[in-house]
Coordinates of C-alpha atoms in Angstrom, one line a residue:
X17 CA 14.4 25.0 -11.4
X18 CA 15.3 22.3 -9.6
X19 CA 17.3 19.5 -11.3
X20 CA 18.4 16.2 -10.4
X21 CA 20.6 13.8 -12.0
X22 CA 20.8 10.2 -11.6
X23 CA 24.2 9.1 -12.9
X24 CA 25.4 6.3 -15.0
X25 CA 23.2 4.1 -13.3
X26 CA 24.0 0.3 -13.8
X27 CA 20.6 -0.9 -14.6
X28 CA 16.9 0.7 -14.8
X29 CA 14.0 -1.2 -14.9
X30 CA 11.9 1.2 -16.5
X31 CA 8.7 -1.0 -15.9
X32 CA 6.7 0.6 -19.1
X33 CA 4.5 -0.9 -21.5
X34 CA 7.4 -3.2 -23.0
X35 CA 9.0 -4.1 -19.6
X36 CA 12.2 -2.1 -21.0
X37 CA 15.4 -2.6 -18.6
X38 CA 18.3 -0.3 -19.7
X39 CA 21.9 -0.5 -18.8
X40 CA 24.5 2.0 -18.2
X41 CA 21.3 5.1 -18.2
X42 CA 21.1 8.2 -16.7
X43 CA 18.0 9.8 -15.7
X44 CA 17.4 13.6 -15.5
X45 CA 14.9 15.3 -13.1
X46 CA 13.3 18.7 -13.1
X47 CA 10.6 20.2 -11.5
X48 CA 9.8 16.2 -10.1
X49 CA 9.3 15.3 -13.8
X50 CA 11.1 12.9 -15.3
X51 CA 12.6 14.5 -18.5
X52 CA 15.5 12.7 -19.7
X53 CA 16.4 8.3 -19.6
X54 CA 19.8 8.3 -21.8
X55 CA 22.9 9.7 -22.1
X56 CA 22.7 13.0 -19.7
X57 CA 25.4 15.5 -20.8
X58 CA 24.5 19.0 -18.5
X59 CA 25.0 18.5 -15.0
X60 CA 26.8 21.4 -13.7
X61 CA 24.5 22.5 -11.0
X62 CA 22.4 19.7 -10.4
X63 CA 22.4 17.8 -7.8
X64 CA 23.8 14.3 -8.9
X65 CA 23.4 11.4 -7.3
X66 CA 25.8 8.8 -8.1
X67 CA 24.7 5.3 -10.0
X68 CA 27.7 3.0 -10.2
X69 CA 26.4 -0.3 -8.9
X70 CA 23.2 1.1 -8.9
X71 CA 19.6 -0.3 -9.9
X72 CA 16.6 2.1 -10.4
X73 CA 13.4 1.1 -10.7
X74 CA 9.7 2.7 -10.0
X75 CA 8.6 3.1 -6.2
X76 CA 6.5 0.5 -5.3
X77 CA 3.2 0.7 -4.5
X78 CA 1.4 -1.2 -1.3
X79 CA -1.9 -1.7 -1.9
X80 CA -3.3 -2.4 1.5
X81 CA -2.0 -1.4 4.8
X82 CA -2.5 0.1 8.4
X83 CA -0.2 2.8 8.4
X84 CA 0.4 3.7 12.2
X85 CA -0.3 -0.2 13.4
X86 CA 3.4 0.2 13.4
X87 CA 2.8 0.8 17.4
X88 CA 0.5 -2.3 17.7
X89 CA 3.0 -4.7 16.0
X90 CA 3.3 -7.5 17.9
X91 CA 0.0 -7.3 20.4
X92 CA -1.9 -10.1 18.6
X93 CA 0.1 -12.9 18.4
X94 CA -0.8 -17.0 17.4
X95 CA -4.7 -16.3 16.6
X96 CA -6.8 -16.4 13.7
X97 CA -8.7 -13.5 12.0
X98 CA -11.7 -13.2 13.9
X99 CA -9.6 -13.5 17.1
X100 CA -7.3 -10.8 15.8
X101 CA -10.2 -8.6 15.1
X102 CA -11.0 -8.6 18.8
X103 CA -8.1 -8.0 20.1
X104 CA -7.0 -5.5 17.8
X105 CA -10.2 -3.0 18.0
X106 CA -10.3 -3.4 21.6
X107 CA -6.4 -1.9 21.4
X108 CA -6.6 0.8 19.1
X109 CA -10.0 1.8 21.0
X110 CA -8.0 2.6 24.2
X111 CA -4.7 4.4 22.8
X112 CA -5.2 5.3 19.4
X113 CA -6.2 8.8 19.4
X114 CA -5.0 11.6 16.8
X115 CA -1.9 12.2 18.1
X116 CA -0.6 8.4 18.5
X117 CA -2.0 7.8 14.9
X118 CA -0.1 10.2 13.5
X119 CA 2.9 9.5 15.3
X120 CA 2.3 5.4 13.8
X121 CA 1.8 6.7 10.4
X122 CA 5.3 8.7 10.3
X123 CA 7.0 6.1 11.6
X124 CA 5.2 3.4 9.7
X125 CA 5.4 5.8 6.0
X126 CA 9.5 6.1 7.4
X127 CA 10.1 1.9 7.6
X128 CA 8.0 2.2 4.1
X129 CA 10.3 4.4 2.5
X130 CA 13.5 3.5 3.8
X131 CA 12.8 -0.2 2.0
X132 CA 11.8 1.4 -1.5
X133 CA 8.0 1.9 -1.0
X134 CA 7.0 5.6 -2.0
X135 CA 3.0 5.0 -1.9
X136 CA 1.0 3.4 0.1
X137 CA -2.7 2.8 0.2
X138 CA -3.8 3.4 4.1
X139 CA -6.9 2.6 5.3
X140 CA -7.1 3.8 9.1
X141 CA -9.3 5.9 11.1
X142 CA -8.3 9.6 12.3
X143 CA -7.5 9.5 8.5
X144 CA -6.1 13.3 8.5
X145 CA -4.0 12.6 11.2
X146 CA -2.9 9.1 9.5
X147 CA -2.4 11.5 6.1
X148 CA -0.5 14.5 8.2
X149 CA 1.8 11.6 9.6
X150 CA 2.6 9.7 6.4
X151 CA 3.3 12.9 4.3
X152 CA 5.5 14.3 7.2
X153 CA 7.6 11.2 6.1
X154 CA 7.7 11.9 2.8
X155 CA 5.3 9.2 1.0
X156 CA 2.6 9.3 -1.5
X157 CA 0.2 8.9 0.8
X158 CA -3.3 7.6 -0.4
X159 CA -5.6 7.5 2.4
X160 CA -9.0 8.5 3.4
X161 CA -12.5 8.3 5.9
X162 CA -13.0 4.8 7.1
X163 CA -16.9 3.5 7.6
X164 CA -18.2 1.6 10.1
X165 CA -22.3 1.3 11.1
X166 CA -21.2 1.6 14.9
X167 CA -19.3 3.9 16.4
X168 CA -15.8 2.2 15.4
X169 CA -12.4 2.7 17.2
X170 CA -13.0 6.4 16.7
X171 CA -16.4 6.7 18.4
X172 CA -17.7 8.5 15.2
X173 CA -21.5 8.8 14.5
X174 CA -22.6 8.0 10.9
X175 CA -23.3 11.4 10.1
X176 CA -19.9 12.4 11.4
X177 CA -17.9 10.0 8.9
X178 CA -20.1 11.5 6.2
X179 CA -19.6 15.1 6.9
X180 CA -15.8 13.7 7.2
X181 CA -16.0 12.4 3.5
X182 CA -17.5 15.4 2.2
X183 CA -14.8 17.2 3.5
X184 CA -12.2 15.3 2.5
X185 CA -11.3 16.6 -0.8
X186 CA -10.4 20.6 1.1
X187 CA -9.1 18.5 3.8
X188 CA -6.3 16.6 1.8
X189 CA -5.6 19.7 -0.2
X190 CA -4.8 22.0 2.7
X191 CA -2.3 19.1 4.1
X192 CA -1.0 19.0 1.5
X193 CA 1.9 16.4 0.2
X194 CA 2.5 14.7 -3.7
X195 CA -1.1 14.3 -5.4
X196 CA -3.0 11.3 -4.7
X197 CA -6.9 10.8 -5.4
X198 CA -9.3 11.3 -2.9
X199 CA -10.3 7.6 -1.7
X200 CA -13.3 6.3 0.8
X201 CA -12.9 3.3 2.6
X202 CA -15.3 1.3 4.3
X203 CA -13.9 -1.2 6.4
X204 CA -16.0 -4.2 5.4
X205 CA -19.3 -5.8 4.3
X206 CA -19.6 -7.1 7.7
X207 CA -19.3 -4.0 9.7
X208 CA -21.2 -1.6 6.9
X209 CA -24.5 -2.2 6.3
X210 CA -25.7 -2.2 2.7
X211 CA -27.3 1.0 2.7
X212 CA -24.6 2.9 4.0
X213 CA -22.1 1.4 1.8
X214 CA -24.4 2.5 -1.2
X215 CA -24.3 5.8 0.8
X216 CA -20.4 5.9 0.6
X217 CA -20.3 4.9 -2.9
X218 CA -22.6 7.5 -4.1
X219 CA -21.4 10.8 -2.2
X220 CA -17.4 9.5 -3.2
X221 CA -18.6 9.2 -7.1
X222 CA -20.3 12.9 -6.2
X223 CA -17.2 14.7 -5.0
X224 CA -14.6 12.4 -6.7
X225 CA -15.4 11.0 -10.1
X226 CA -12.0 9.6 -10.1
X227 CA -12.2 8.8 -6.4
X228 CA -11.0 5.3 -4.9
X229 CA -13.0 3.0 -3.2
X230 CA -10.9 0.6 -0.8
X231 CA -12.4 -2.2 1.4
X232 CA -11.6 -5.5 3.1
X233 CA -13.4 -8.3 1.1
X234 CA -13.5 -12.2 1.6
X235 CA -9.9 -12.4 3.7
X236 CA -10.7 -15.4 5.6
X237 CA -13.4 -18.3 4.8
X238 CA -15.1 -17.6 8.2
X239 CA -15.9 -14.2 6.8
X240 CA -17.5 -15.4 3.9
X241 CA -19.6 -18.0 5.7
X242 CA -20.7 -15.6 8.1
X243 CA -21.9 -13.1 5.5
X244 CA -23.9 -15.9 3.5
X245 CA -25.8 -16.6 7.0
X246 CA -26.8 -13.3 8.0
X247 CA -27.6 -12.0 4.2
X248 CA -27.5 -14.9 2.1
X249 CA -25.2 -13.4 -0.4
X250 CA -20.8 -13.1 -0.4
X251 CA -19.2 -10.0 0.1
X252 CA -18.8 -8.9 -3.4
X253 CA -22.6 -9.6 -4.2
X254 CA -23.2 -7.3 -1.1
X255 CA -21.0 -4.5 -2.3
X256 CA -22.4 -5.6 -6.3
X257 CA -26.0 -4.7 -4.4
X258 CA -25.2 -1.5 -2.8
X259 CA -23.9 -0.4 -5.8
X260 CA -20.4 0.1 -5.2
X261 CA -18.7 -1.7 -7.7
X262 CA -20.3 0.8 -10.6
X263 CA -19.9 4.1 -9.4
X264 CA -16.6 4.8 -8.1
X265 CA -13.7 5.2 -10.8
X266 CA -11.0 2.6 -8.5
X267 CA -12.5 0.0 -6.5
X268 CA -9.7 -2.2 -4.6
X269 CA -10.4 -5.0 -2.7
X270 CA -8.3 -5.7 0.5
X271 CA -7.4 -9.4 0.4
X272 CA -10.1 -11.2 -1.6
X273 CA -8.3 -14.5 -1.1
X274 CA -11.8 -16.4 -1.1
X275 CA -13.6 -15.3 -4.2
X276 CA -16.2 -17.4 -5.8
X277 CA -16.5 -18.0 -9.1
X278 CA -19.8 -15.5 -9.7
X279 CA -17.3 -13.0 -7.3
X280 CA -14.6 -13.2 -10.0
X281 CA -16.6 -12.5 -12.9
X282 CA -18.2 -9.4 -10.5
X283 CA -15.3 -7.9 -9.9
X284 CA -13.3 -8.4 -13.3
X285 CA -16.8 -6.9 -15.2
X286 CA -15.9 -4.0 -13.0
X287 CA -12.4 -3.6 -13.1
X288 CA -11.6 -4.0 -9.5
X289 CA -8.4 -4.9 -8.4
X290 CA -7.5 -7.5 -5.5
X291 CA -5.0 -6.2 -3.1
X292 CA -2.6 -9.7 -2.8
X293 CA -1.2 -9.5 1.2
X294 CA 0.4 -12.9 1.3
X295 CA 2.1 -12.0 4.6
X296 CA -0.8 -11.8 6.8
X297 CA -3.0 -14.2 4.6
X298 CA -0.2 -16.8 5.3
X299 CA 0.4 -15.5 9.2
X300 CA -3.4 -15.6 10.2
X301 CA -4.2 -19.0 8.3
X302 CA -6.6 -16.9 6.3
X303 CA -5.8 -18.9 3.2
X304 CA -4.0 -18.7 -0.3
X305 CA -5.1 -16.6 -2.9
X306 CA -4.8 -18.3 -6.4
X307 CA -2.9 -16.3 -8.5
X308 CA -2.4 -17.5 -12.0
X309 CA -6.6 -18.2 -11.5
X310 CA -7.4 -14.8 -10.3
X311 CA -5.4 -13.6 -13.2
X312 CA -7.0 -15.8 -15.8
X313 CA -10.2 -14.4 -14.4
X314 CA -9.4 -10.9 -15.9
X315 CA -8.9 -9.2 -12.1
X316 CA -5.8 -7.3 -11.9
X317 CA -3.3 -7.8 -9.0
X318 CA -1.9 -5.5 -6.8
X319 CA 0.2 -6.4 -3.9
X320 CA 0.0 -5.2 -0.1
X321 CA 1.6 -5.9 3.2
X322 CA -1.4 -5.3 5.4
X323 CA -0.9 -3.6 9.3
X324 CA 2.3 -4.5 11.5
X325 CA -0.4 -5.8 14.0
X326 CA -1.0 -9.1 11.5
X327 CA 2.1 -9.0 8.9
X328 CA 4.4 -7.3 11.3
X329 CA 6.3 -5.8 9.0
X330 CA 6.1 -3.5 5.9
X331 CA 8.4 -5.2 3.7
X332 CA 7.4 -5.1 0.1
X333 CA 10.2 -7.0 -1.0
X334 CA 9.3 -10.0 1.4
X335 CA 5.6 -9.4 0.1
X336 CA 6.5 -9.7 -3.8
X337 CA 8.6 -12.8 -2.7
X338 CA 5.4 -14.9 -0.6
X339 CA 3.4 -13.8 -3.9
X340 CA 5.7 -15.1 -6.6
X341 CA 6.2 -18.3 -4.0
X342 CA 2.1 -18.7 -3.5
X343 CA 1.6 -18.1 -6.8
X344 CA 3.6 -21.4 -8.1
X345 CA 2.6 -23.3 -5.0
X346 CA -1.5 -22.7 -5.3
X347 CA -0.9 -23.2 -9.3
X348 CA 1.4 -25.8 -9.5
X349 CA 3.3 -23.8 -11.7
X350 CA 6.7 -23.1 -11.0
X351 CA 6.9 -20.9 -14.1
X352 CA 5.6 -17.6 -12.8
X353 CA 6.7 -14.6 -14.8
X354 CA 8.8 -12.3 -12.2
X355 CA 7.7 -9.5 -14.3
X356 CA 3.8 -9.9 -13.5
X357 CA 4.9 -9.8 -9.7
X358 CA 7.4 -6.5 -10.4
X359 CA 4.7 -4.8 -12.5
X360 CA 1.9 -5.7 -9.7
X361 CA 4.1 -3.9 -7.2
X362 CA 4.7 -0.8 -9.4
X363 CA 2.2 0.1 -12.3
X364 CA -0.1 -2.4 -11.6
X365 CA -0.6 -0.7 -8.0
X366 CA -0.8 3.1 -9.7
X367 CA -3.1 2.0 -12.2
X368 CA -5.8 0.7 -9.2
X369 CA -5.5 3.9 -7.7
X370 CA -5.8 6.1 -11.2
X371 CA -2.3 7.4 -10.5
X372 CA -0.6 5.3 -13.5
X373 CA -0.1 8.4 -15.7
X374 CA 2.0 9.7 -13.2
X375 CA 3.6 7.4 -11.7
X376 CA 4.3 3.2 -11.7
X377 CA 6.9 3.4 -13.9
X378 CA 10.4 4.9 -15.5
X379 CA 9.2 7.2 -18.3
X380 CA 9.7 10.6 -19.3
X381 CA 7.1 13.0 -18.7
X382 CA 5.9 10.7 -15.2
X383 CA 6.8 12.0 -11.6
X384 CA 9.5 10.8 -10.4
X385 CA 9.0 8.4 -8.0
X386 CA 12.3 6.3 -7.9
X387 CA 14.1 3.7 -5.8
X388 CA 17.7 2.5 -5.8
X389 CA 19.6 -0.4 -5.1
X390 CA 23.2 -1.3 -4.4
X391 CA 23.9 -3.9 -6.7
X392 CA 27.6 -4.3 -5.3
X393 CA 26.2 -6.9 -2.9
X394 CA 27.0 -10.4 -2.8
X395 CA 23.4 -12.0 -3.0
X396 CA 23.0 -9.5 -6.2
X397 CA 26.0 -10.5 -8.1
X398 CA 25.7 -11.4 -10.7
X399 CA 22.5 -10.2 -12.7
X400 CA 21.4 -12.6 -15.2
X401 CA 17.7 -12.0 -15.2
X402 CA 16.7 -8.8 -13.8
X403 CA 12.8 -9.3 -12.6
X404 CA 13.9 -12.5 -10.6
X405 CA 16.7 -11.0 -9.2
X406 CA 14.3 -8.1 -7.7
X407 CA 11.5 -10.3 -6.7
X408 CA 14.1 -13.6 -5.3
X409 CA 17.0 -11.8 -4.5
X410 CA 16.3 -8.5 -3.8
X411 CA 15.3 -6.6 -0.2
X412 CA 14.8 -3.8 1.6
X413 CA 17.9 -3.4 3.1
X414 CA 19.1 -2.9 -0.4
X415 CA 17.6 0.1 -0.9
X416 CA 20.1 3.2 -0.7
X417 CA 17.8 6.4 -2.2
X418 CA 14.2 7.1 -3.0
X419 CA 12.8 10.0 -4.8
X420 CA 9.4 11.0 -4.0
X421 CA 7.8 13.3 -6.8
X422 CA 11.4 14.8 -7.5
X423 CA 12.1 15.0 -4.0
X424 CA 15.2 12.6 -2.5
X425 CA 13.5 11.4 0.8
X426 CA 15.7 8.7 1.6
X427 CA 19.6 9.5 0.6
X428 CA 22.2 6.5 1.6
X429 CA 19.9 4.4 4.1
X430 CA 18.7 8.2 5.8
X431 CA 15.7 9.6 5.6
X432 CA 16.2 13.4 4.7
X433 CA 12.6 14.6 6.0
X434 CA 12.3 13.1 9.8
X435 CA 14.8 13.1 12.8
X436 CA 14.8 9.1 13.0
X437 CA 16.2 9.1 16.6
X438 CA 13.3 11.6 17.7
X439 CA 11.0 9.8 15.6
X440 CA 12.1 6.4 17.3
X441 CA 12.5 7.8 20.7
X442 CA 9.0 9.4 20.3
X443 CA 7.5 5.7 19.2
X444 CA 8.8 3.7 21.8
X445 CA 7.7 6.1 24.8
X446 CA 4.1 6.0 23.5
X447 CA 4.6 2.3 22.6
X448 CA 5.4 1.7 26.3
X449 CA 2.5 4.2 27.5
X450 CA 0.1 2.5 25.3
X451 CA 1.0 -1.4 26.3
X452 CA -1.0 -1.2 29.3
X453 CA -3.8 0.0 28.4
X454 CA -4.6 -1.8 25.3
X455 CA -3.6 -5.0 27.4
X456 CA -6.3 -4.0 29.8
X457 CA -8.3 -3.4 26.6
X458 CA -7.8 -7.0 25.7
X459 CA -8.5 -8.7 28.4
X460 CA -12.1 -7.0 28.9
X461 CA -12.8 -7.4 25.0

């Protein structure tokens, strides 16, 4: 058996139904189960990690991102979505291959973990490489096929993606890694076609009734305007049509910053929840999701960083921040419950992806999925309310250990599963390799 002891931490936000935070806690590990939150008497033999000073609270979740765009951060610079589009899929068509997507999605699942982020859901193409790469790491690592009517960045026929979907399922069990649901992600409305997308949604609710179904939807007004022209309908009514907001278990919408009215009451009747990426929403001038609106709606929240190639980063904290910021700036509202923004970034985030019984929060019988944070800090001293403090105060450089299903992946600022100086070295050679060519890329796109 193996056990694991977190000792006399100072504070654990336990994120359950009552929003309990507990002081002067230990929590007790076996097996990756959580078993014990109290006093913790038997620890001879466990491994014990020490909690003085310590905050523990549930791995967040990212709801939206581009795993291995970690080695295109920075190549699309002072443009708006469209613009990035371009620029972008001309890029990954040159030097993203297998290999360099799996080498992005270690490195990208490593900057993830090392700032308190244990899953992550990963929409990218060459998605078993992308999985391989991330799990490697040591992340909950939710990804899947990605859909496009033309060949894509991959040069995939239809039928190929298809028979890739179909697969998945043996696929993601042979790699292996902590259980995650099998997902299906086309990339949009405006590079699926209507019948395929009713295509994806019917084989995913076939193979995996409690399947997610991930997609970009409404991130920019020029988006939405150009979908009305060519089909006289938004986003969500296409995806509404085709039938994929019914039969898949999870649906999660990437973005959704411009949803009308009619799209709201779509996507609340059907549970879906909006993937909040304020970083590259703010970055790209794609606009400002409403949140206290979208919330009175009925749609739950989730929150994401998006790619490195748009936000540039993978910094949940800074996301949870630009949330709770937009939030009071689009509502007028300066009285935004810290909690709702802590829970969207923890349970919240599980729940979308069916994964809330296992993980999301601090409570025996869950996996644990755990971060902690060194409270003997100056810009955390002292705590007098514990949900601002993590979403104003907080960041990832705070962030000392994380537990991935029972596993300690990150242990004092280190990651325990990758050689980080390989990993970087690795990176930056194929970072170098691949700057030319995706410049060339660009300029003929």
């Amino acid at each position: 058996m193996n056990r694991i002891v977190l000792r006399d931490l100072a504070i654990a936000v336990t994120v359950d139904a009552d929003d309990t935070v507990l002081r002067d806690v230990s929590i007790a590990i076996e097996d990756g189960v959580i078993t014990e939150i109290g006093a913790v008497a038997e620890t001879d033999g466990d491994t014990v990690v020490d909690g003085r000073a310590r905050l523990a609270l549930p791995g967040l979740v990212n709801l939206h991102t581009h795993l291995s765009m970690t080695l295109l951060r920075g190549i699309a610079e002072g443009v708006d979505l469209q613009q990035f589009l371009t620029r972008v899929w001309a890029a990954e068509g040159a030097v993203m291959d297998p290999a360099t997507v799996e080498l992005g999605a270690t490195l990208g699942a490593l900057e993830s973990l090392l700032g308190g982020c244990t899953t992550q859901l990963d929409m990218y193409f060459h998605h078993e490489a992308a999985h391989r790469g991330a799990v490697a790491a040591g992340s909950r690592h939710v990804g899947g096929p990605t859909f496009f009517d033309g060949p894509g960045p991959d040069g995939l026929a239809w039928e190929e993606r298809m028979a890739g979907l179909r697969a998945w399922p043996e696929v993601l069990r042979a790699i292996g890694g902590p259980e995650v649901p099998v997902a299906a992600m086309p990339h949009s409305t405006y590079t699926c076609s209507v019948e395929h997308l009713t295509e994806v949604a019917s084989i995913l609710k076939e193979i995996a009734p409690a399947g997610v179904l991930h997609t970009h939807v409404s991130e920019n007004a020029a988006e939405n305007a150009d979908t009305r022209a060519r089909f006289d309908a938004t986003p969500t009514e296409l995806l509404a049509n085709a039938g994929a907001l019914e039969g898949p278990a999870h649906v999660v919408f990437g973005h959704g910053v411009h949803l009308t009215e009619t799209d709201r009451d779509l996507a609340a009747a059907a549970g879906v929840t909006v993937a909040h990426c304020p970083g590259s929403n703010l970055k790209l001038a794609s606009g400002a999701l409403d949140w206290k609106r979208w919330r009175a709606h009925g749609i739950p929240l989730g929150i994401g960083t998006d790619g490195c190639a748009s936000s540039n980063d993978l910094d949940m904290w800074q996301a949870m921040r630009q949330a709770a910021h937009l939030a009071a700036l689009t509502s007028g509202d300066p009285a935004i419950d810290a909690e709702q923004i802590v829970r969207a970034a923890t349970i919240d985030g599980a729940h979308a992806l069916g994964l809330d019984d296992l993980i999301g929060s601090l409570e025996v019988g869950k996996r644990a999925d755990i971060v902690l944070l060194d409270l003997d800090q100056p810009h955390l001293t002292p705590v007098h309310d514990v949900p601002a403090l993590l979403v104003h105060a907080a960041g990832r450089g705070d962030v000392t250990d994380v537990l991935v299903d029972g596993r300690i992946v990150v242990s004092e600022h280190r990651s325990t599963q990758v050689d980080t100086r390989d990993l970087l070295d690795r990176s930056r050679t194929r970072a170098r390799d691949a700057a030319a060519a995706a410049a060339l890329a660009v300029q003929e796109a």
